[in-house]
XYZ file of C-alpha atoms in Angstrom:
681
model
C 81.459 119.880 153.496
C 80.011 123.380 153.246
C 82.844 124.351 150.890
C 82.104 121.268 148.717
C 78.425 122.323 148.487
C 79.395 125.843 147.540
C 81.685 124.431 144.855
C 78.827 122.318 143.489
C 76.546 125.341 143.410
C 79.233 127.272 141.551
C 79.465 124.530 138.955
C 75.732 124.495 138.382
C 75.828 128.029 136.964
C 78.866 127.633 134.682
C 79.905 125.662 131.634
C 81.005 122.112 132.241
C 84.035 120.653 130.464
C 84.634 117.028 129.583
C 87.166 114.882 127.719
C 87.031 115.240 123.909
C 85.840 111.897 122.535
C 86.049 112.609 118.828
C 89.454 111.036 118.248
C 92.461 112.832 116.768
C 91.056 115.904 114.963
C 94.188 115.999 112.780
C 94.002 112.343 111.770
C 93.313 111.648 108.076
C 89.928 110.250 107.105
C 89.607 106.490 107.350
C 90.461 104.613 104.127
C 87.845 102.038 103.248
C 89.687 100.627 100.235
C 91.412 97.855 102.177
C 88.276 97.193 104.192
C 86.180 96.892 101.056
C 88.664 94.474 99.501
C 88.598 92.190 102.572
C 84.816 92.441 102.962
C 84.332 91.684 99.259
C 86.499 88.596 99.452
C 84.440 87.290 102.410
C 81.190 87.987 100.535
C 82.506 85.994 97.535
C 83.380 83.156 99.953
C 79.726 82.997 100.913
C 79.531 85.313 103.900
C 76.723 87.854 104.138
C 77.832 91.450 103.795
C 76.869 92.061 107.427
C 78.928 89.159 108.645
C 81.864 90.056 106.408
C 81.929 93.619 107.745
C 81.818 92.247 111.318
C 84.655 89.856 110.558
C 86.801 92.754 109.257
C 86.062 94.901 112.255
C 86.880 91.936 114.477
C 90.239 91.193 112.874
C 91.297 94.687 111.940
C 93.331 95.596 108.890
C 96.785 96.540 107.866
C 98.241 98.408 110.818
C 94.796 98.692 112.342
C 93.746 97.149 115.695
C 90.582 95.075 115.531
C 87.865 94.308 118.013
C 89.374 90.866 118.803
C 92.576 92.499 120.004
C 90.700 95.003 122.142
C 88.588 92.151 123.495
C 91.724 90.196 124.299
C 93.164 93.137 126.214
C 89.885 93.519 128.156
C 90.132 89.833 129.165
C 93.772 90.206 130.205
C 92.936 93.301 132.255
C 90.147 91.351 134.041
C 92.397 88.410 134.760
C 95.142 90.774 136.005
C 92.737 92.359 138.546
C 91.644 89.006 139.907
C 95.168 87.647 140.121
C 96.657 90.724 141.770
C 94.213 91.431 144.628
C 92.632 89.898 147.730
C 89.731 91.237 149.754
C 91.082 91.424 153.273
C 92.639 94.897 153.047
C 90.288 96.557 155.566
C 90.649 93.686 158.026
C 94.406 93.873 157.790
C 94.383 97.620 158.367
C 92.085 97.238 161.383
C 94.275 94.458 162.778
C 97.397 96.630 162.439
C 95.676 99.526 164.245
C 94.460 97.182 167.008
C 97.888 95.565 167.476
C 99.482 98.999 167.687
C 96.904 100.212 170.194
C 97.434 97.176 172.398
C 101.202 97.509 172.209
C 101.099 101.179 173.122
C 98.746 100.382 176.009
C 101.044 97.685 177.358
C 103.961 100.133 177.234
C 101.956 102.670 179.158
C 100.975 100.076 181.834
C 104.673 99.370 182.354
C 105.618 103.047 182.551
C 102.824 104.153 184.880
C 104.461 103.645 188.325
C 101.646 105.340 190.154
C 99.064 102.967 188.932
C 97.353 100.622 191.403
C 98.846 97.129 191.051
C 95.482 95.449 191.091
C 94.232 97.680 188.234
C 97.486 97.132 186.317
C 97.186 93.346 186.698
C 93.481 93.397 185.631
C 94.282 95.562 182.539
C 97.242 93.383 181.511
C 95.151 90.239 181.928
C 92.413 91.697 179.794
C 94.866 92.651 177.021
C 96.581 89.257 177.127
C 93.316 87.351 176.867
C 91.796 89.175 173.869
C 89.966 86.913 171.387
C 91.886 85.762 168.277
C 89.174 87.255 166.074
C 89.910 90.857 165.171
C 86.194 91.849 165.290
C 85.670 90.148 168.670
C 88.796 91.847 170.063
C 87.632 95.258 168.850
C 84.177 94.715 170.407
C 85.802 93.400 173.628
C 87.713 96.686 174.007
C 84.702 98.906 173.375
C 84.425 99.794 177.045
C 88.162 99.588 177.926
C 89.558 102.577 179.737
C 92.730 103.446 177.786
C 95.674 104.817 179.791
C 97.710 105.632 176.658
C 96.512 108.577 174.583
C 98.206 107.117 171.515
C 96.506 103.757 172.036
C 93.130 105.496 172.510
C 93.707 107.421 169.266
C 94.602 104.270 167.315
C 91.532 102.478 168.625
C 89.269 105.421 167.691
C 90.804 105.324 164.203
C 89.391 101.835 163.828
C 85.867 103.221 164.185
C 86.517 106.054 161.731
C 88.220 103.711 159.290
C 85.211 101.433 159.302
C 82.868 104.312 158.692
C 85.011 105.714 155.896
C 85.385 102.303 154.230
C 81.665 101.519 154.378
C 80.881 104.952 152.883
C 83.618 104.472 150.297
C 81.932 101.294 149.200
C 78.826 103.264 148.222
C 80.339 106.693 147.438
C 83.728 106.454 145.780
C 86.450 108.750 147.219
C 84.848 109.090 150.681
C 87.721 107.297 152.454
C 90.152 110.025 151.477
C 87.643 112.866 151.819
C 86.891 111.938 155.415
C 90.434 111.112 156.478
C 90.464 113.715 159.276
C 86.809 113.360 160.108
C 85.189 115.596 162.708
C 81.862 115.416 164.516
C 80.541 117.996 162.101
C 81.555 115.826 159.149
C 79.865 112.781 160.710
C 76.709 114.701 161.220
C 76.848 116.033 157.597
C 77.186 112.399 156.329
C 74.343 111.209 158.503
C 72.115 114.044 157.323
C 72.975 113.337 153.625
C 72.105 109.663 154.096
C 68.787 110.433 155.765
C 67.832 112.939 153.040
C 68.962 110.541 150.310
C 66.959 107.675 151.666
C 63.918 109.950 151.957
C 64.315 111.086 148.329
C 64.681 107.504 146.982
C 61.732 106.192 148.969
C 59.636 109.131 147.756
C 60.773 108.407 144.147
C 59.796 104.701 144.588
C 56.271 105.834 145.557
C 56.143 108.199 142.590
C 55.704 111.221 144.795
C 58.960 113.095 144.070
C 59.341 116.131 141.895
C 62.341 117.621 139.975
C 62.452 120.332 142.711
C 63.018 117.614 145.331
C 66.148 116.470 143.407
C 67.359 120.019 142.837
C 66.979 120.774 146.589
C 68.817 117.631 147.521
C 71.757 118.396 145.148
C 71.944 122.031 146.260
C 72.330 120.820 149.810
C 74.486 117.679 149.327
C 75.968 117.981 145.799
C 79.539 117.873 147.123
C 79.126 114.168 147.888
C 78.453 113.459 144.201
C 81.304 114.591 141.943
C 79.763 112.649 138.998
C 77.251 115.469 138.721
C 73.985 113.571 138.063
C 71.397 115.741 136.279
C 68.271 114.020 137.588
C 67.155 111.461 140.140
C 67.441 108.596 137.683
C 71.088 109.358 136.898
C 71.696 109.568 140.655
C 70.081 106.191 141.199
C 72.032 104.621 138.329
C 75.345 105.822 139.758
C 74.583 104.699 143.293
C 73.111 101.343 142.222
C 76.223 100.352 140.252
C 78.414 101.096 143.183
C 76.122 99.455 145.708
C 75.821 96.328 143.522
C 79.652 96.209 143.304
C 79.769 96.423 147.104
C 77.326 93.523 147.371
C 79.303 91.430 144.949
C 82.428 92.123 147.010
C 80.659 90.794 150.087
C 79.548 87.760 148.078
C 83.141 87.209 147.007
C 84.461 87.095 150.633
C 84.717 83.964 152.708
C 82.070 83.279 155.298
C 84.588 84.104 158.005
C 85.473 87.428 156.429
C 81.826 88.409 156.083
C 81.138 87.573 159.679
C 84.121 89.609 160.885
C 82.920 92.575 158.845
C 79.336 92.376 160.074
C 80.513 92.239 163.692
C 82.807 95.246 163.180
C 80.310 97.350 161.238
C 78.410 98.275 164.383
C 81.551 100.167 165.529
C 81.567 102.402 162.438
C 81.768 105.993 163.598
C 80.981 104.634 167.090
C 77.338 104.323 166.329
C 75.089 101.734 164.602
C 73.171 104.520 162.815
C 75.573 104.469 159.793
C 74.917 100.782 159.098
C 71.200 101.309 159.550
C 71.134 104.131 156.966
C 73.371 102.203 154.539
C 71.131 99.139 154.853
C 68.134 101.285 154.136
C 69.934 102.739 151.073
C 70.893 99.310 149.721
C 67.305 98.068 150.118
C 65.962 101.037 148.101
C 68.547 100.675 145.369
C 67.906 96.977 144.921
C 64.191 97.665 144.595
C 64.721 100.528 142.097
C 67.351 98.744 140.005
C 66.725 95.016 140.169
C 68.542 94.600 136.827
C 71.939 95.223 138.403
C 74.005 92.158 139.359
C 73.391 91.857 143.110
C 74.123 88.140 143.443
C 77.398 87.747 141.515
C 80.792 87.059 142.939
C 84.455 86.826 141.859
C 87.385 84.677 142.859
C 90.355 86.800 143.927
C 93.649 84.928 144.377
C 96.283 87.691 144.510
C 98.342 89.051 147.386
C 97.608 92.792 147.197
C 94.976 93.629 149.835
C 91.941 95.720 149.037
C 89.928 97.823 151.406
C 86.135 97.870 151.221
C 86.026 100.976 149.063
C 88.901 99.853 146.838
C 87.315 96.405 146.537
C 83.983 97.924 145.435
C 85.913 99.972 142.878
C 87.650 96.869 141.541
C 84.344 94.988 141.370
C 82.858 97.913 139.449
C 85.915 97.811 137.141
C 85.229 94.093 136.544
C 81.591 94.875 135.734
C 82.716 97.594 133.298
C 85.153 95.123 131.718
C 82.344 92.581 131.318
C 80.211 95.213 129.680
C 83.034 96.254 127.378
C 83.640 92.610 126.455
C 80.038 92.247 125.328
C 80.110 95.551 123.440
C 83.371 94.602 121.625
C 82.023 91.144 120.760
C 79.271 92.810 118.635
C 77.573 89.389 118.718
C 74.070 90.569 119.608
C 71.261 91.656 117.328
C 71.565 95.218 116.089
C 75.143 95.610 117.277
C 76.949 98.801 116.236
C 80.329 100.261 117.067
C 78.414 103.191 118.574
C 77.546 100.872 121.435
C 81.160 100.739 122.633
C 81.662 103.051 125.632
C 84.849 104.906 124.741
C 85.117 106.551 128.151
C 85.071 103.179 129.926
C 87.527 101.770 127.397
C 89.901 104.684 127.948
C 89.639 104.215 131.716
C 90.344 100.476 131.588
C 92.807 100.173 128.720
C 94.146 103.707 128.140
C 93.531 106.470 125.651
C 95.056 104.619 122.655
C 92.498 101.810 122.987
C 89.703 104.404 122.811
C 91.324 105.914 119.739
C 91.525 102.492 118.117
C 87.852 101.792 118.846
C 86.913 105.295 117.589
C 88.728 104.554 114.319
C 86.786 101.319 113.869
C 83.589 103.225 114.645
C 84.381 105.828 111.966
C 85.248 103.034 109.505
C 81.854 101.356 110.098
C 80.089 104.682 109.587
C 82.069 105.347 106.414
C 81.178 101.892 105.000
C 77.474 102.576 105.618
C 77.522 106.274 104.739
C 79.612 106.301 101.546
C 77.355 104.005 99.530
C 79.369 100.860 100.223
C 76.738 98.880 102.062
C 72.951 99.040 101.888
C 69.988 96.886 102.998
C 67.888 95.098 100.475
C 64.094 94.692 100.631
C 64.461 91.819 103.163
C 66.661 93.948 105.480
C 69.901 92.118 104.688
C 73.039 94.160 104.198
C 74.502 94.073 100.712
C 77.432 95.532 98.796
C 76.204 98.357 96.608
C 77.025 98.676 92.884
C 79.446 101.400 93.789
C 81.260 99.053 96.145
C 81.305 96.331 93.500
C 82.912 98.795 91.081
C 85.519 99.742 93.623
C 86.212 96.117 94.398
C 86.394 95.291 90.717
C 88.892 98.088 90.079
C 91.159 96.750 92.837
C 90.965 93.279 91.265
C 91.837 94.642 87.853
C 94.916 96.413 89.212
C 96.060 93.167 90.699
C 95.439 91.370 87.437
C 97.356 94.013 85.495
C 100.443 93.466 87.727
C 100.194 89.726 87.307
C 99.910 89.945 83.529
C 102.721 92.407 83.201
C 104.979 90.403 85.425
C 104.188 87.118 83.607
C 104.632 88.544 80.073
C 107.365 90.984 80.731
C 105.248 93.781 79.217
C 104.636 97.304 80.290
C 101.074 98.437 80.710
C 99.965 99.438 77.246
C 99.198 103.121 77.254
C 98.814 103.645 73.482
C 95.165 103.794 72.529
C 93.968 103.002 69.002
C 94.904 105.579 66.408
C 91.358 105.641 65.167
C 88.047 104.686 66.635
C 85.569 105.737 69.238
C 86.609 107.917 72.180
C 87.004 105.813 75.311
C 86.116 108.669 77.610
C 89.567 108.606 79.271
C 92.409 111.106 78.897
C 96.116 111.088 79.659
C 99.088 113.466 79.503
C 100.441 114.076 75.936
C 103.647 112.265 75.041
C 105.978 112.839 72.119
C 104.578 111.149 68.978
C 100.871 111.094 70.120
C 98.317 111.700 67.371
C 95.188 111.601 69.510
C 92.967 114.695 69.671
C 93.490 117.148 72.491
C 91.024 117.336 75.342
C 90.668 121.120 75.314
C 88.733 121.606 78.633
C 91.232 119.577 80.653
C 94.194 121.136 78.896
C 93.005 124.665 79.674
C 92.140 123.718 83.235
C 95.607 122.287 83.741
C 97.116 125.626 82.583
C 94.890 127.650 84.917
C 95.783 125.426 87.852
C 99.498 125.729 87.099
C 99.362 129.523 86.900
C 97.242 129.756 90.053
C 99.735 127.709 92.007
C 102.807 129.870 91.159
C 103.472 133.614 90.859
C 102.811 134.955 87.376
C 105.953 135.677 85.328
C 106.244 138.117 82.446
C 105.693 136.395 79.142
C 104.404 133.175 80.761
C 102.206 131.111 78.418
C 98.633 130.227 79.283
C 99.181 126.669 78.055
C 102.458 124.731 78.431
C 103.459 121.352 77.061
C 102.970 119.735 80.468
C 99.372 120.942 80.507
C 98.274 119.095 77.395
C 95.803 116.196 77.808
C 94.841 113.912 74.924
C 91.655 111.868 74.470
C 92.095 108.141 74.168
C 90.347 106.184 71.415
C 89.589 102.514 70.884
C 90.129 100.824 67.559
C 88.019 97.755 67.944
C 84.701 96.065 67.086
C 81.828 95.258 69.371
C 81.934 91.925 71.203
C 79.208 89.732 72.764
C 80.958 88.008 75.683
C 79.669 85.024 77.608
C 81.502 83.945 80.725
C 80.421 80.414 81.778
C 81.395 79.869 85.409
C 81.243 76.408 86.917
C 79.251 76.659 90.216
C 79.224 73.023 91.165
C 80.199 72.067 94.703
C 83.624 70.788 93.659
C 84.648 74.426 93.005
C 84.083 75.150 96.714
C 85.776 72.041 97.922
C 88.963 72.603 95.919
C 89.296 76.315 96.830
C 88.236 77.660 93.401
C 84.996 79.345 94.508
C 86.431 82.752 95.391
C 88.926 82.959 92.476
C 85.987 82.208 90.110
C 83.940 85.050 91.581
C 86.916 87.433 91.593
C 87.473 86.679 87.966
C 83.817 87.318 87.038
C 83.862 90.618 88.929
C 87.111 91.729 87.331
C 85.862 90.989 83.788
C 82.526 92.680 84.547
C 84.245 95.797 85.870
C 86.678 95.921 82.899
C 83.855 95.749 80.311
C 81.494 98.138 82.101
C 84.213 100.744 82.669
C 86.482 100.469 79.623
C 84.663 98.554 76.914
C 81.063 99.698 77.290
C 80.216 98.733 73.725
C 80.707 95.062 74.545
C 77.902 93.062 76.070
C 78.750 90.629 78.810
C 76.534 87.843 80.080
C 77.450 85.890 83.183
C 76.209 82.347 83.287
C 76.616 80.032 86.259
C 76.185 76.328 85.760
C 75.882 73.540 88.308
C 73.103 70.955 88.090
C 71.397 73.484 85.789
C 72.507 76.879 84.415
C 71.165 80.388 84.837
C 71.976 83.908 83.775
C 73.118 85.976 86.739
C 73.918 89.644 87.371
C 77.203 90.329 89.066
C 75.647 90.893 92.484
C 73.923 87.499 92.335
C 77.089 85.668 91.319
C 79.396 87.282 93.868
C 76.882 86.618 96.679
C 76.107 83.057 95.520
C 76.579 80.417 98.201
C 77.954 77.018 97.393
C 75.302 74.278 97.610
C 75.513 70.490 97.450
C 73.824 69.631 94.178
C 75.129 66.958 91.844
C 75.763 67.976 88.272
C 77.905 70.085 85.921
C 75.455 71.188 83.213
C 77.691 72.786 80.591
C 75.070 71.885 77.952
C 72.480 74.227 79.512
C 75.063 76.965 79.911
C 75.978 76.763 76.215
C 72.279 76.997 75.278
C 72.059 80.272 77.173
C 75.392 81.585 75.773
C 74.302 80.856 72.114
C 71.001 82.633 72.770
C 73.072 85.680 73.926
C 75.153 85.561 70.772
C 72.101 85.369 68.511
C 70.708 88.508 70.157
C 73.821 90.333 68.973
C 74.270 89.281 65.354
C 76.609 92.190 64.509
C 78.992 91.534 67.426
C 81.958 89.245 67.692
C 81.040 86.264 69.961
C 83.525 85.512 72.702
C 82.926 82.386 74.731
C 84.950 81.895 77.980
C 84.371 78.598 79.919
C 85.700 78.216 83.446
C 85.287 74.645 84.826
C 86.929 71.954 86.977
C 84.903 68.939 85.847
C 83.486 67.099 82.870
C 79.804 67.556 81.951
C 77.693 65.271 84.067
C 74.197 66.615 83.323
C 72.272 68.012 80.396
C 68.894 69.483 79.650
C 66.306 67.202 77.994
C 63.785 68.440 75.464
C 61.088 68.627 78.075
C 63.247 70.915 80.282
C 64.124 68.250 82.815
C 67.767 67.819 83.904
C 69.360 64.433 83.524
C 72.362 63.577 85.697
C 74.837 60.768 85.272
C 78.277 60.042 86.668
C 80.495 58.962 85.042
C 79.390 61.234 82.174
C 76.853 59.556 79.948
C 77.537 59.539 76.223
C 74.228 61.358 75.639
C 75.318 64.181 77.950
C 78.613 64.463 76.079
C 76.810 64.425 72.706
C 74.377 67.175 73.777
C 77.281 69.340 75.039
C 79.461 68.834 71.946
C 76.497 69.620 69.654
C 75.841 72.897 71.454
C 79.537 73.778 71.489
C 79.675 73.256 67.722
C 76.692 75.637 67.426
C 78.826 78.242 69.206
C 81.610 77.717 66.690
C 79.135 78.098 63.773
C 78.061 81.427 65.258
C 81.700 82.552 64.967
C 82.527 82.407 68.647
C 86.152 82.489 69.748
C 86.202 79.804 72.451
C 88.577 79.468 75.372
C 88.433 76.737 78.044
C 89.933 77.542 81.419
C 90.649 74.118 82.935
C 91.083 74.139 86.709
C 92.780 71.225 88.387
C 94.800 68.326 86.991
C 92.102 65.663 86.520
C 93.257 63.579 83.508
C 89.708 62.869 82.365
C 88.862 66.573 82.344
C 92.084 67.388 80.535
C 91.347 64.848 77.771
C 87.748 66.097 77.358
C 88.715 69.767 77.249
C 91.588 69.242 74.832
C 89.389 67.222 72.431
C 86.598 69.802 72.582
C 88.982 72.676 71.961
C 90.455 70.947 68.880
C 86.975 70.188 67.594
C 85.852 73.831 67.734
C 89.215 75.410 66.983
C 89.399 76.875 70.498
C 92.096 77.268 73.099
C 92.805 75.641 76.464
C 94.400 77.545 79.406
C 95.206 75.663 82.626
C 95.966 78.473 85.128
C 96.580 78.169 88.809
C 93.758 79.454 91.006
C 95.517 82.764 91.657
C 96.163 83.299 87.920
C 92.568 82.623 86.790
C 91.584 86.264 86.694
C 94.662 87.251 84.633
C 94.040 84.356 82.253
C 90.392 85.191 81.602
C 90.964 88.928 81.236
C 93.996 88.298 79.036
C 91.993 86.038 76.759
C 89.189 88.574 76.473
C 91.561 91.376 75.662
C 93.295 89.322 72.995
C 90.127 88.037 71.415
C 90.792 90.203 68.311
C 94.372 89.030 67.760
C 94.855 85.443 68.825
C 98.394 84.067 68.696
C 99.081 81.011 66.608
C 98.817 77.793 68.578
C 97.387 77.123 71.977
C 99.015 77.302 75.397
C 98.482 79.471 78.404
C 100.590 82.538 77.601
C 97.522 84.766 77.470
C 99.306 86.762 74.732
C 97.675 89.342 72.529
C 96.049 91.069 75.493
C 97.189 94.473 74.351
C 94.893 94.388 71.365
C 92.125 96.204 73.228
C 94.165 99.262 74.099
C 95.051 100.719 77.486
C 92.800 99.482 80.302
C 94.793 99.216 83.544
C 94.880 102.768 84.751
């Protein structure tokens, strides 16, 4: 014990080392692209950004473990501990020592020929009539005069075993540390317990000082390998272990508890140990009432646990319960920083801690890199930067769909004349676009810096040349009318509609900045929305499909841009069932009232008179809708496209891109989309 104290004093004056908890230092930064795509899809489905992020962290991503999987493994680990163990390990070990002592004593009685026959008979009778209860038998033999030295040694081991186990319950590792216990060790333990109880009782009265703690640790620090830095850390450590010991007692049968209480008086051959431990438990319960002192578990395995091991398992179960709550992230203000990586590594292994650390870094990256932000009400939202990233991903997917459907390559030839698009690309044979001089020179410098200079090497090579792209086109005023009636949600068209709007918005804002896009959602009434409003819009049960109101807003948009080409794109899955009266009131009727149809047709003809190129995107196979849309398209010389839900984005973007060079006839081939130059980069 003195050596342990010296070791503790040595540690106090030297640097302390602990496990690195920062994950793999060589691992690449977390990629938020996939996470953003999944989160964005959930937001479009009506989830809040906060909930969408939590859902992604819960499920994980491609090749990435999620919180649900870690939580499942925590539950399996908990179930495994309960199904593997039982709590009678100490009693079994005591019974084995007792049986061995009695057997050795009987052998000695037979061998001892010089023994008085009356004494022999009395001793044999006493051994043969021991109580069936192990604790009663041990107490019965407390004053027995052992003839066999081996039997006496085994019986004394019972007392030491009880003392070590009871200490191991409160101070992990004591069973092994005191395996060959001596009187000096017993006295050191007793002194430590007395001093500890004095310190805790003094702390409870508010009379202790930091010097009291330092003095205690300098004297008894070897008993506390956890290295608490102050009295509160010491109490926290002891209270968790003591509460686990109490839960273990609660988990025993009444018979097991009674046996243990009767035996505990024999610990170290003196009742003082139990007195000091009882005093300690009482102080800890008063100082840390928030610990679980009344819980219990149901063990049904066959692997016996000693008192110290049982307390350790109960503490493991408490840690697993705490981890389960942390991994659930279901409480207010939950963050991945709440997950205790050390406990996770201890219970599930280092890889589980690495997986949780990766999710933690992903959450931080989403918040730190301008992907998520809180609005004025405190709700988490996708930022404009995140919307742009998400829209770019959607555009790439649309480009693949369009290329695959039409058998075309991505058009990389920009207009031969027109405004600079702001984009550049590598020069190809036959290009007539102007050079981008700064990028061309920079490419040459980078090439020369990356390879040893050669005599006669040119500053600029053919591979270094970058050309500026141009766009040969006129300005367009674009109105996307998106049906937001409840039927869109019911039939699975809600998210495709939002993805389409975001893709078109991203395309125009990034590649065709001269065009002016207005997004108009129409249900019972219509309203102009920005892209954040539309993507976050939740479906609501409100009767009505007010295409008339939406057309009024679209035509107002076209009139504000008299020099632009009007482009009208209408996405709907139902006939008009409401219209706007002259007094601003909405009138609803189903089946569609002739007045509603008349109002809608009149405003659609106004769009045609303004020169709008009109395309209907008919969703679903309702015959009534098909007849209405076909008749309207013929009336205003428009087109009808009937895409599947997954092809809606490609259909709308293709129609917009081809709005300068429409093919003859209708159909849903989306042809002519190359007329606006290269856009899918």
